[in-house]
Coordinates of N, CA and C in Angstrom, one line a residue:
M66 N 129.7 -116.0 -312.1 CA 128.5 -116.5 -312.8 C 127.3 -115.5 -312.8
N67 N 126.7 -115.2 -313.7 CA 125.6 -114.2 -313.7 C 124.4 -114.7 -313.0
A68 N 123.7 -114.0 -312.2 CA 122.5 -114.2 -311.6 C 121.4 -114.6 -312.5
P69 N 120.6 -115.6 -312.1 CA 119.4 -116.0 -313.3 C 118.5 -114.8 -313.3
K70 N 117.9 -114.7 -314.4 CA 117.1 -113.6 -314.9 C 115.8 -113.7 -313.8
S71 N 115.3 -112.6 -313.3 CA 114.1 -112.7 -312.4 C 112.8 -112.2 -313.3
Y72 N 111.8 -112.9 -312.9 CA 110.6 -112.5 -313.6 C 109.5 -112.0 -312.6
R73 N 108.9 -110.9 -312.9 CA 107.9 -110.3 -311.9 C 106.6 -110.9 -312.2
I74 N 105.9 -111.6 -311.1 CA 104.7 -112.4 -311.3 C 103.6 -111.8 -310.6
L75 N 102.3 -112.0 -311.2 CA 101.2 -111.6 -310.5 C 100.4 -112.9 -310.3
L76 N 99.7 -113.3 -309.2 CA 99.1 -114.4 -309.0 C 97.6 -114.1 -308.7
A77 N 96.7 -114.8 -309.3 CA 95.3 -114.6 -309.1 C 94.6 -116.1 -308.6
D78 N 94.1 -116.1 -307.6 CA 93.4 -117.4 -307.2 C 92.5 -117.2 -306.0
D79 N 91.2 -117.6 -305.9 CA 90.5 -117.3 -304.8 C 90.5 -118.2 -303.7
H80 N 91.6 -119.3 -303.6 CA 91.7 -120.1 -302.6 C 92.9 -119.4 -301.8
A81 N 92.7 -118.9 -300.6 CA 93.7 -118.1 -300.0 C 94.8 -119.1 -299.6
L82 N 94.7 -120.3 -299.3 CA 95.7 -121.3 -298.8 C 96.6 -121.7 -300.0
F83 N 95.9 -121.9 -301.2 CA 96.8 -122.1 -302.3 C 97.5 -120.9 -302.9
L84 N 96.9 -119.8 -302.8 CA 97.6 -118.6 -303.1 C 98.8 -118.2 -302.2
S85 N 98.6 -118.4 -301.1 CA 99.9 -118.2 -300.0 C 100.9 -119.2 -300.3
G86 N 100.4 -120.5 -300.6 CA 101.5 -121.5 -300.6 C 102.3 -121.4 -301.9
L87 N 101.6 -121.1 -303.0 CA 102.3 -120.9 -304.2 C 103.1 -119.7 -304.3
S88 N 102.6 -118.6 -303.6 CA 103.5 -117.3 -303.5 C 104.6 -117.6 -302.7
G89 N 104.6 -118.4 -301.6 CA 105.7 -118.6 -300.8 C 106.8 -119.4 -301.6
L90 N 106.2 -120.6 -302.2 CA 107.1 -121.4 -302.9 C 108.0 -120.6 -304.1
L91 N 107.2 -119.7 -304.8 CA 107.8 -119.0 -305.9 C 108.9 -118.0 -305.3
A92 N 108.5 -117.5 -304.2 CA 109.4 -116.4 -303.6 C 110.9 -117.0 -303.3
R93 N 110.7 -118.4 -303.0 CA 112.1 -119.0 -302.8 C 112.9 -119.3 -304.0
R94 N 112.4 -119.0 -305.2 CA 113.2 -119.3 -306.5 C 113.8 -118.0 -306.8
P95 N 115.1 -117.8 -307.0 CA 115.7 -116.7 -307.4 C 115.3 -116.0 -308.8
E96 N 114.6 -116.8 -309.6 CA 114.2 -116.3 -310.8 C 112.8 -115.8 -310.8
C97 N 112.3 -115.8 -309.6 CA 110.9 -115.6 -309.4 C 110.7 -114.5 -308.4
E98 N 109.8 -113.4 -308.6 CA 109.5 -112.3 -307.7 C 107.9 -112.1 -307.9
V99 N 107.3 -112.5 -306.7 CA 105.8 -112.3 -306.7 C 105.5 -110.7 -306.3
V100 N 104.9 -110.0 -307.2 CA 104.8 -108.6 -307.0 C 103.3 -108.2 -306.7
G101 N 102.4 -109.2 -306.8 CA 101.2 -109.0 -306.4 C 100.1 -110.2 -306.4
T102 N 99.2 -110.3 -305.5 CA 98.2 -111.4 -305.5 C 96.7 -110.8 -305.5
A103 N 95.9 -111.6 -306.2 CA 94.7 -111.2 -306.3 C 93.6 -112.4 -305.9
A104 N 92.4 -112.2 -305.3 CA 91.5 -113.1 -304.9 C 90.5 -113.3 -306.1
N105 N 90.4 -112.4 -307.1 CA 89.3 -112.7 -308.0 C 89.8 -112.0 -309.4
G106 N 89.1 -112.1 -310.5 CA 89.5 -111.6 -311.7 C 89.6 -110.1 -311.8
A107 N 88.6 -109.4 -311.0 CA 88.7 -108.0 -311.1 C 89.8 -107.3 -310.2
E108 N 90.1 -107.9 -309.2 CA 91.4 -107.6 -308.5 C 92.6 -107.8 -309.3
C109 N 92.7 -108.8 -310.1 CA 93.7 -109.2 -311.0 C 93.9 -108.2 -312.1
L110 N 93.0 -107.8 -312.5 CA 92.8 -106.8 -313.7 C 93.3 -105.4 -313.1
E111 N 92.8 -105.0 -312.1 CA 93.4 -103.7 -311.4 C 95.0 -103.9 -311.2
L112 N 95.5 -105.0 -310.7 CA 96.8 -105.1 -310.6 C 97.7 -105.0 -312.0
I113 N 97.0 -105.7 -312.9 CA 97.7 -105.8 -314.1 C 97.8 -104.5 -314.8
R114 N 96.8 -103.6 -314.5 CA 96.8 -102.0 -314.8 C 97.8 -101.2 -314.1
T115 N 98.1 -101.5 -312.8 CA 98.8 -100.7 -311.9 C 100.2 -101.2 -311.6
V116 N 100.5 -102.5 -311.5 CA 101.7 -103.0 -311.0 C 102.7 -103.6 -312.1
P117 N 103.8 -102.9 -312.2 CA 104.6 -103.5 -313.3 C 104.9 -105.0 -313.1
H118 N 104.9 -105.8 -314.1 CA 105.0 -107.2 -314.1 C 105.5 -107.9 -315.3
D119 N 105.7 -109.1 -315.3 CA 106.2 -109.7 -316.7 C 105.1 -111.0 -317.1
V120 N 104.4 -111.4 -316.1 CA 103.4 -112.5 -316.3 C 102.5 -112.7 -315.3
V121 N 101.3 -113.2 -315.7 CA 100.3 -113.5 -314.7 C 99.9 -115.0 -314.6
L122 N 99.8 -115.5 -313.5 CA 99.3 -116.9 -313.4 C 97.8 -116.7 -312.9
M123 N 96.9 -117.2 -313.8 CA 95.4 -116.7 -313.7 C 94.6 -118.1 -313.4
D124 N 93.9 -118.2 -312.2 CA 92.9 -119.2 -312.0 C 91.7 -119.0 -313.0
I125 N 90.9 -120.2 -313.3 CA 89.7 -119.9 -313.9 C 88.4 -119.5 -313.1
D126 N 88.2 -120.5 -312.1 CA 87.0 -120.3 -311.3 C 87.3 -119.3 -310.2
M127 N 86.7 -118.0 -310.2 CA 86.9 -117.2 -309.3 C 85.6 -116.3 -309.2
P128 N 85.4 -115.8 -307.9 CA 84.0 -115.0 -307.9 C 84.4 -113.6 -308.5
V129 N 83.3 -112.8 -308.6 CA 83.2 -111.3 -309.0 C 83.5 -111.3 -310.5
M130 N 84.6 -111.9 -311.0 CA 85.2 -111.8 -312.4 C 85.9 -113.1 -312.5
D131 N 85.5 -113.9 -313.5 CA 86.4 -115.1 -313.5 C 87.5 -115.0 -314.4
G132 N 88.4 -115.9 -314.4 CA 89.7 -115.9 -315.1 C 89.6 -115.6 -316.7
I133 N 88.6 -116.2 -317.2 CA 88.3 -116.1 -318.7 C 88.2 -114.6 -319.0
E134 N 87.0 -114.1 -318.3 CA 86.8 -112.6 -318.6 C 87.9 -111.7 -318.3
A135 N 88.5 -112.0 -317.2 CA 89.6 -111.3 -316.8 C 90.9 -111.1 -317.9
T136 N 91.1 -112.4 -318.4 CA 92.1 -112.5 -319.5 C 91.7 -111.7 -320.6
E137 N 90.4 -112.0 -321.2 CA 89.9 -111.2 -322.2 C 90.0 -109.8 -322.1
R138 N 89.8 -109.3 -321.0 CA 89.8 -107.8 -320.8 C 91.3 -107.4 -320.7
A139 N 92.1 -108.0 -320.1 CA 93.5 -107.7 -319.9 C 94.1 -107.7 -321.4
L140 N 94.0 -108.6 -322.1 CA 94.5 -108.7 -323.5 C 94.0 -107.8 -324.4
A141 N 92.6 -107.2 -324.1 CA 92.0 -106.0 -325.0 C 92.7 -104.9 -324.7
E142 N 93.0 -104.6 -323.4 CA 93.8 -103.3 -323.1 C 95.1 -103.5 -323.4
H143 N 95.9 -104.5 -323.2 CA 97.2 -104.8 -323.3 C 97.5 -106.1 -324.0
P144 N 97.5 -106.1 -325.4 CA 97.7 -107.2 -326.4 C 98.9 -108.2 -326.1
D145 N 100.0 -107.6 -325.5 CA 101.2 -108.3 -325.3 C 101.2 -108.9 -323.9
E146 N 100.1 -108.8 -323.3 CA 100.1 -109.4 -321.8 C 100.3 -110.9 -321.9
K147 N 101.2 -111.4 -321.0 CA 101.6 -112.9 -321.0 C 100.7 -113.5 -319.7
I148 N 99.7 -114.3 -320.1 CA 98.9 -114.9 -319.0 C 99.1 -116.4 -319.2
I149 N 99.3 -116.9 -318.0 CA 99.2 -118.5 -318.0 C 98.1 -118.9 -317.1
T150 N 97.4 -119.9 -317.6 CA 96.2 -120.4 -316.9 C 96.8 -121.4 -315.9
L151 N 96.4 -121.3 -314.6 CA 96.8 -122.3 -313.5 C 95.4 -122.9 -313.1
S152 N 95.0 -124.2 -313.5 CA 93.7 -124.5 -313.1 C 93.7 -126.0 -312.7
M153 N 92.7 -126.4 -312.0 CA 92.5 -127.8 -311.7 C 91.8 -128.6 -312.8
H154 N 91.2 -127.7 -313.7 CA 90.4 -128.4 -314.7 C 91.3 -128.7 -315.9
A155 N 91.2 -130.0 -316.4 CA 91.8 -130.4 -317.7 C 90.9 -130.7 -318.8
E156 N 89.7 -130.2 -318.5 CA 88.7 -130.4 -319.6 C 89.0 -129.6 -320.8
E157 N 88.6 -130.2 -322.1 CA 88.7 -129.6 -323.3 C 88.2 -128.1 -323.4
T158 N 86.9 -128.1 -322.7 CA 86.1 -126.7 -322.8 C 87.1 -125.6 -322.2
F159 N 87.5 -126.0 -320.8 CA 88.1 -124.8 -320.1 C 89.4 -124.5 -321.0
Y160 N 90.1 -125.3 -321.4 CA 91.3 -125.3 -322.3 C 91.0 -124.2 -323.5
F161 N 90.0 -124.6 -324.3 CA 89.9 -123.8 -325.4 C 89.4 -122.3 -325.1
R162 N 88.5 -122.2 -324.0 CA 88.0 -121.0 -323.7 C 89.1 -120.1 -323.3
M163 N 90.1 -120.5 -322.5 CA 91.2 -119.8 -322.1 C 92.2 -119.4 -323.4
V164 N 92.4 -120.5 -324.2 CA 93.0 -120.2 -325.3 C 92.5 -119.1 -326.2
E165 N 91.2 -119.2 -326.4 CA 90.4 -118.2 -327.2 C 90.6 -116.7 -326.5
A166 N 90.5 -116.8 -325.2 CA 90.7 -115.5 -324.3 C 92.1 -114.9 -324.6
G167 N 93.0 -115.7 -324.9 CA 94.5 -115.3 -325.3 C 95.5 -115.8 -324.2
A168 N 95.2 -116.9 -323.5 CA 96.2 -117.3 -322.7 C 97.4 -117.8 -323.3
K169 N 98.7 -117.6 -322.9 CA 99.8 -118.3 -323.7 C 100.4 -119.5 -323.0
G170 N 99.6 -120.0 -322.1 CA 100.1 -121.2 -321.4 C 99.0 -121.9 -320.5
F171 N 99.0 -123.1 -320.2 CA 97.9 -123.7 -319.4 C 98.7 -124.9 -318.6
I172 N 98.6 -124.8 -317.3 CA 99.1 -125.7 -316.6 C 98.1 -126.2 -315.3
L173 N 98.2 -127.3 -314.9 CA 97.3 -127.9 -313.9 C 97.9 -127.6 -312.5
K174 N 97.0 -127.4 -311.6 CA 97.4 -127.1 -310.2 C 98.1 -128.4 -309.6
S175 N 98.1 -129.6 -310.2 CA 98.9 -130.7 -309.8 C 100.2 -130.8 -310.4
A176 N 100.6 -129.7 -311.0 CA 102.0 -129.6 -311.5 C 102.9 -129.3 -310.3
D177 N 104.2 -129.7 -310.6 CA 105.1 -129.4 -309.5 C 105.7 -128.1 -309.7
L178 N 106.4 -127.5 -308.7 CA 107.0 -126.2 -308.9 C 107.9 -126.0 -310.1
D179 N 108.8 -126.9 -310.2 CA 109.6 -126.8 -311.5 C 108.8 -126.7 -312.7
E180 N 107.6 -127.3 -313.0 CA 106.9 -127.2 -314.2 C 106.3 -125.7 -314.2
V181 N 105.8 -125.2 -313.0 CA 105.3 -123.9 -312.9 C 106.4 -123.0 -313.4
V182 N 107.7 -123.0 -312.8 CA 108.8 -122.1 -313.1 C 109.0 -122.3 -314.6
A183 N 109.2 -123.5 -315.2 CA 109.3 -123.6 -316.6 C 108.3 -123.0 -317.5
A184 N 107.1 -123.0 -317.1 CA 106.2 -122.3 -317.9 C 106.4 -120.7 -317.8
I185 N 106.6 -120.2 -316.6 CA 106.9 -118.9 -316.5 C 108.2 -118.5 -317.4
H186 N 109.3 -119.2 -317.4 CA 110.4 -118.9 -318.2 C 109.9 -118.8 -319.5
V187 N 109.3 -120.0 -320.2 CA 108.9 -120.0 -321.6 C 108.2 -118.9 -322.1
V188 N 107.1 -118.7 -321.2 CA 106.1 -117.7 -321.7 C 106.8 -116.2 -321.6
C189 N 107.6 -116.1 -320.7 CA 108.0 -114.7 -320.5 C 109.0 -114.4 -321.7
E190 N 109.8 -115.5 -322.2 CA 110.6 -115.5 -323.3 C 110.2 -115.6 -324.8
G191 N 108.6 -115.5 -324.7 CA 108.0 -115.4 -325.9 C 107.3 -116.7 -326.4
G192 N 107.5 -117.8 -325.8 CA 107.0 -119.1 -326.1 C 105.5 -119.2 -325.6
S193 N 105.1 -120.5 -325.8 CA 103.8 -120.9 -325.2 C 104.0 -122.1 -324.4
F194 N 103.4 -122.5 -323.4 CA 103.8 -123.8 -322.5 C 102.3 -124.4 -322.1
F195 N 102.3 -125.7 -322.4 CA 101.0 -126.5 -322.1 C 101.5 -127.7 -321.5
S196 N 101.0 -128.1 -320.2 CA 101.5 -129.1 -319.5 C 101.3 -130.5 -320.2
Q197 N 102.3 -131.4 -320.0 CA 102.0 -132.7 -320.8 C 100.8 -133.4 -320.2
E198 N 100.4 -133.4 -318.9 CA 99.4 -134.0 -318.3 C 98.1 -133.5 -319.0
L199 N 98.0 -132.1 -319.3 CA 96.9 -131.5 -320.0 C 96.9 -132.0 -321.3
L200 N 97.9 -132.1 -322.1 CA 97.9 -132.4 -323.4 C 97.4 -134.0 -323.6
Q201 N 97.9 -134.8 -322.7 CA 97.6 -136.1 -322.7 C 96.1 -136.4 -322.5
H202 N 95.5 -135.6 -321.7 CA 94.1 -135.5 -321.6 C 93.4 -135.1 -322.7
L203 N 93.9 -134.2 -323.6 CA 93.4 -133.5 -324.6 C 93.2 -134.6 -325.8
V204 N 94.5 -135.3 -325.9 CA 94.7 -136.3 -326.9 C 93.4 -137.4 -326.9
G205 N 93.0 -137.7 -325.6 CA 92.0 -138.8 -325.4 C 90.8 -138.2 -325.9
S206 N 90.6 -136.7 -325.9 CA 89.2 -136.3 -326.0 C 89.2 -135.8 -327.4
L207 N 90.3 -135.7 -328.3 CA 90.3 -135.0 -329.6 C 90.7 -135.9 -330.8
K208 N 90.3 -137.3 -330.5 CA 90.8 -138.2 -331.6 C 89.7 -138.5 -332.7
T209 N 88.4 -138.0 -332.4 CA 87.4 -138.3 -333.3 C 87.5 -137.5 -334.3
S210 N 87.8 -136.3 -334.5 CA 87.8 -135.5 -335.7 C 89.2 -135.2 -336.4
R211 N 89.5 -135.6 -337.5 CA 90.8 -135.4 -338.1 C 90.6 -134.6 -339.5
H212 N 91.7 -134.0 -339.8 CA 91.8 -133.4 -341.1 C 92.1 -134.4 -342.2
D213 N 91.8 -134.2 -343.4 CA 92.1 -135.2 -344.4 C 93.5 -135.0 -344.7
Q214 N 94.2 -136.2 -344.6 CA 95.7 -136.3 -344.9 C 96.5 -135.2 -344.5
P215 N 96.5 -134.9 -343.2 CA 97.1 -133.8 -342.5 C 98.7 -133.8 -342.8
E216 N 99.3 -135.0 -343.0 CA 100.7 -135.0 -343.3 C 101.1 -134.3 -344.5
E217 N 100.2 -134.3 -345.5 CA 100.4 -133.7 -346.8 C 100.3 -132.3 -346.7
L218 N 99.7 -131.6 -345.7 CA 99.5 -130.2 -345.6 C 100.8 -129.5 -345.4
L219 N 101.8 -130.2 -344.7 CA 103.1 -129.4 -344.4 C 104.3 -130.1 -345.0
S220 N 105.2 -129.2 -345.3 CA 106.6 -129.5 -345.7 C 107.3 -130.2 -344.6
D221 N 108.4 -131.0 -344.9 CA 109.2 -131.7 -343.8 C 109.6 -130.5 -343.0
R222 N 110.1 -129.3 -343.4 CA 110.6 -128.2 -342.6 C 109.6 -127.7 -341.7
E223 N 108.4 -127.5 -342.3 CA 107.3 -127.1 -341.4 C 106.9 -128.0 -340.4
K224 N 107.0 -129.3 -340.6 CA 106.6 -130.3 -339.7 C 107.7 -130.1 -338.4
E225 N 109.0 -130.0 -338.8 CA 110.1 -130.0 -337.9 C 109.9 -128.7 -337.0
I226 N 109.5 -127.7 -337.8 CA 109.3 -126.4 -336.9 C 108.1 -126.6 -336.0
L227 N 107.2 -127.1 -336.5 CA 105.7 -127.5 -335.7 C 106.2 -128.3 -334.4
L228 N 107.0 -129.2 -334.7 CA 107.5 -129.9 -333.4 C 108.1 -129.2 -332.5
L229 N 108.8 -128.3 -332.8 CA 109.6 -127.4 -331.9 C 108.7 -126.3 -331.3
I230 N 107.7 -125.9 -332.0 CA 106.6 -125.1 -331.3 C 105.9 -125.8 -330.4
C231 N 105.7 -126.9 -330.7 CA 104.8 -127.8 -329.6 C 105.7 -128.1 -328.3
K232 N 106.9 -127.9 -328.5 CA 107.9 -128.1 -327.3 C 108.0 -126.7 -326.4
G233 N 107.5 -125.7 -327.1 CA 107.4 -124.5 -326.3 C 108.5 -123.5 -326.7
L234 N 109.2 -123.8 -327.8 CA 110.4 -123.0 -328.1 C 109.8 -121.7 -328.8
S235 N 110.6 -120.7 -328.7 CA 110.1 -119.4 -329.2 C 110.8 -119.4 -330.6
N236 N 110.3 -118.4 -331.4 CA 110.9 -118.4 -332.9 C 112.3 -118.1 -332.9
Q237 N 112.9 -117.3 -332.0 CA 114.3 -117.1 -331.9 C 114.9 -118.4 -331.4
E238 N 114.5 -119.2 -330.6 CA 115.1 -120.4 -330.1 C 115.1 -121.5 -331.1
I239 N 114.0 -121.5 -332.0 CA 113.8 -122.5 -333.1 C 114.8 -122.2 -334.2
G240 N 115.0 -120.9 -334.4 CA 115.9 -120.5 -335.5 C 117.4 -120.9 -335.0
D241 N 117.7 -120.6 -333.8 CA 119.0 -121.1 -333.3 C 119.3 -122.6 -333.2
R242 N 118.2 -123.4 -333.2 CA 118.2 -124.7 -333.1 C 118.4 -125.3 -334.5
L243 N 117.9 -124.7 -335.5 CA 117.7 -125.1 -336.9 C 118.9 -124.2 -337.9
F244 N 119.6 -123.4 -337.0 CA 120.5 -122.6 -337.9 C 119.9 -121.9 -339.0
I245 N 118.7 -121.2 -338.7 CA 118.0 -120.3 -339.6 C 117.7 -119.1 -339.0
S246 N 117.4 -118.1 -339.6 CA 117.1 -116.8 -339.0 C 115.8 -116.8 -338.3
K247 N 115.3 -115.9 -337.3 CA 114.1 -115.7 -336.9 C 113.1 -115.5 -337.8
R248 N 113.4 -114.4 -338.9 CA 112.4 -114.1 -339.8 C 112.0 -115.3 -340.7
T249 N 112.9 -116.2 -340.8 CA 112.6 -117.4 -341.6 C 111.7 -118.0 -340.9
V250 N 111.9 -118.4 -339.6 CA 110.9 -119.1 -338.6 C 109.6 -118.3 -338.7
D251 N 109.6 -117.1 -338.6 CA 108.4 -116.3 -338.5 C 107.5 -116.6 -339.9
K252 N 108.0 -116.6 -340.9 CA 107.4 -117.0 -342.3 C 106.9 -118.4 -342.1
H253 N 107.7 -119.4 -341.7 CA 107.2 -120.8 -341.7 C 106.0 -120.9 -340.8
R254 N 106.1 -120.1 -339.6 CA 105.1 -120.2 -338.5 C 103.7 -119.7 -339.3
A255 N 103.8 -118.6 -339.9 CA 102.7 -118.0 -340.5 C 102.1 -118.9 -341.6
N256 N 103.1 -119.6 -342.4 CA 102.5 -120.5 -343.4 C 101.7 -121.7 -342.6
I257 N 102.3 -122.2 -341.5 CA 101.6 -123.4 -340.8 C 100.4 -123.0 -340.4
L258 N 100.2 -121.7 -339.7 CA 99.0 -121.3 -339.3 C 97.9 -121.2 -340.3
E259 N 98.3 -120.7 -341.5 CA 97.5 -120.5 -342.6 C 97.1 -121.9 -343.2
K260 N 97.9 -122.9 -343.4 CA 97.5 -124.1 -344.0 C 96.8 -125.0 -342.9
T261 N 96.9 -124.9 -341.7 CA 96.2 -125.7 -340.6 C 94.9 -125.0 -340.3
G262 N 94.7 -123.7 -340.5 CA 93.4 -122.9 -340.2 C 93.6 -122.6 -338.7
C263 N 94.7 -122.5 -338.1 CA 94.7 -122.4 -336.7 C 95.0 -120.8 -336.4
K264 N 94.3 -120.3 -335.3 CA 94.4 -118.7 -335.1 C 95.7 -118.5 -334.2
N265 N 96.3 -119.3 -333.6 CA 97.3 -119.2 -332.5 C 98.0 -120.4 -332.2
T266 N 99.2 -120.2 -331.4 CA 99.9 -121.3 -331.2 C 99.3 -122.4 -330.3
A267 N 98.4 -121.9 -329.4 CA 97.7 -123.0 -328.7 C 96.9 -123.8 -329.4
N268 N 96.0 -123.3 -330.4 CA 95.2 -124.0 -331.3 C 96.0 -124.9 -332.2
L269 N 97.2 -124.4 -332.5 CA 98.2 -125.2 -333.4 C 98.9 -126.5 -332.6
V270 N 99.1 -126.4 -331.2 CA 99.5 -127.5 -330.6 C 98.5 -128.5 -330.7
V271 N 97.3 -128.1 -330.4 CA 96.2 -129.3 -330.4 C 95.9 -129.9 -331.7
W272 N 96.0 -129.0 -332.7 CA 95.9 -129.5 -334.1 C 96.9 -130.7 -334.4
A273 N 98.2 -130.3 -334.1 CA 99.2 -131.1 -334.2 C 99.0 -132.6 -333.5
I274 N 98.7 -132.5 -332.3 CA 98.6 -133.7 -331.5 C 97.1 -134.5 -332.0
K275 N 96.3 -133.8 -332.3 CA 94.9 -134.3 -332.8 C 95.3 -135.1 -334.1
N276 N 96.1 -134.5 -335.1 CA 96.1 -135.2 -336.3 C 97.6 -136.1 -336.3
S277 N 98.0 -136.3 -335.2 CA 99.2 -137.2 -335.0 C 100.3 -136.8 -335.9
V278 N 100.5 -135.4 -336.1 CA 101.5 -134.9 -336.8 C 102.9 -135.0 -335.9
V279 N 102.6 -134.6 -334.5 CA 103.5 -135.0 -333.6 C 103.1 -135.7 -332.5
A280 N 103.9 -136.3 -331.7 CA 103.5 -137.2 -330.6 C 104.1 -136.5 -329.3
I281 N 103.4 -136.7 -328.1 CA 103.9 -136.3 -326.9 C 104.1 -137.5 -326.0

């Protein structure tokens, strides 16, 4: 049996006990290798520049440079950087600020280790991951504004693909699931983004929940 794929991880959090605890827990998983830790955004940015890695787990509230600025700077220098927000904040404001900064995922510090590892896997393989707890919270705060007749914006196939996007599947995984090519999924995703006015997958997930196109 082949060994599980290993992902090289950078961690950034200003709480030393949490940082040490999470680093130790991830180190016990064969698919995870913690290659660097940082106590603030500036330290993390330097690690991103100098240490080979696959994904970054980034806190928001940190001294010197917060996670939002660090994410913006990292993505400006390395557009393909994969950053997952790991935060105690479930508020809409924090979510959208990190999404706008370019984060590919958002999980809460209350998540269990399996969810953290699942997020790492999904994001490293090209998908997006947003915790169910976070999305449930967003549902409660996003029900006031709705698009006109959102169901009519998308075809049945587009809604099918949107549901799989919301589940965190990559374009290749969606294609495999629906027995269509990745290029076809790419085109559908582009059409969905254009029709909904969303800029990225993270915005699209919220749009879908907000307009009851998909349920969680």
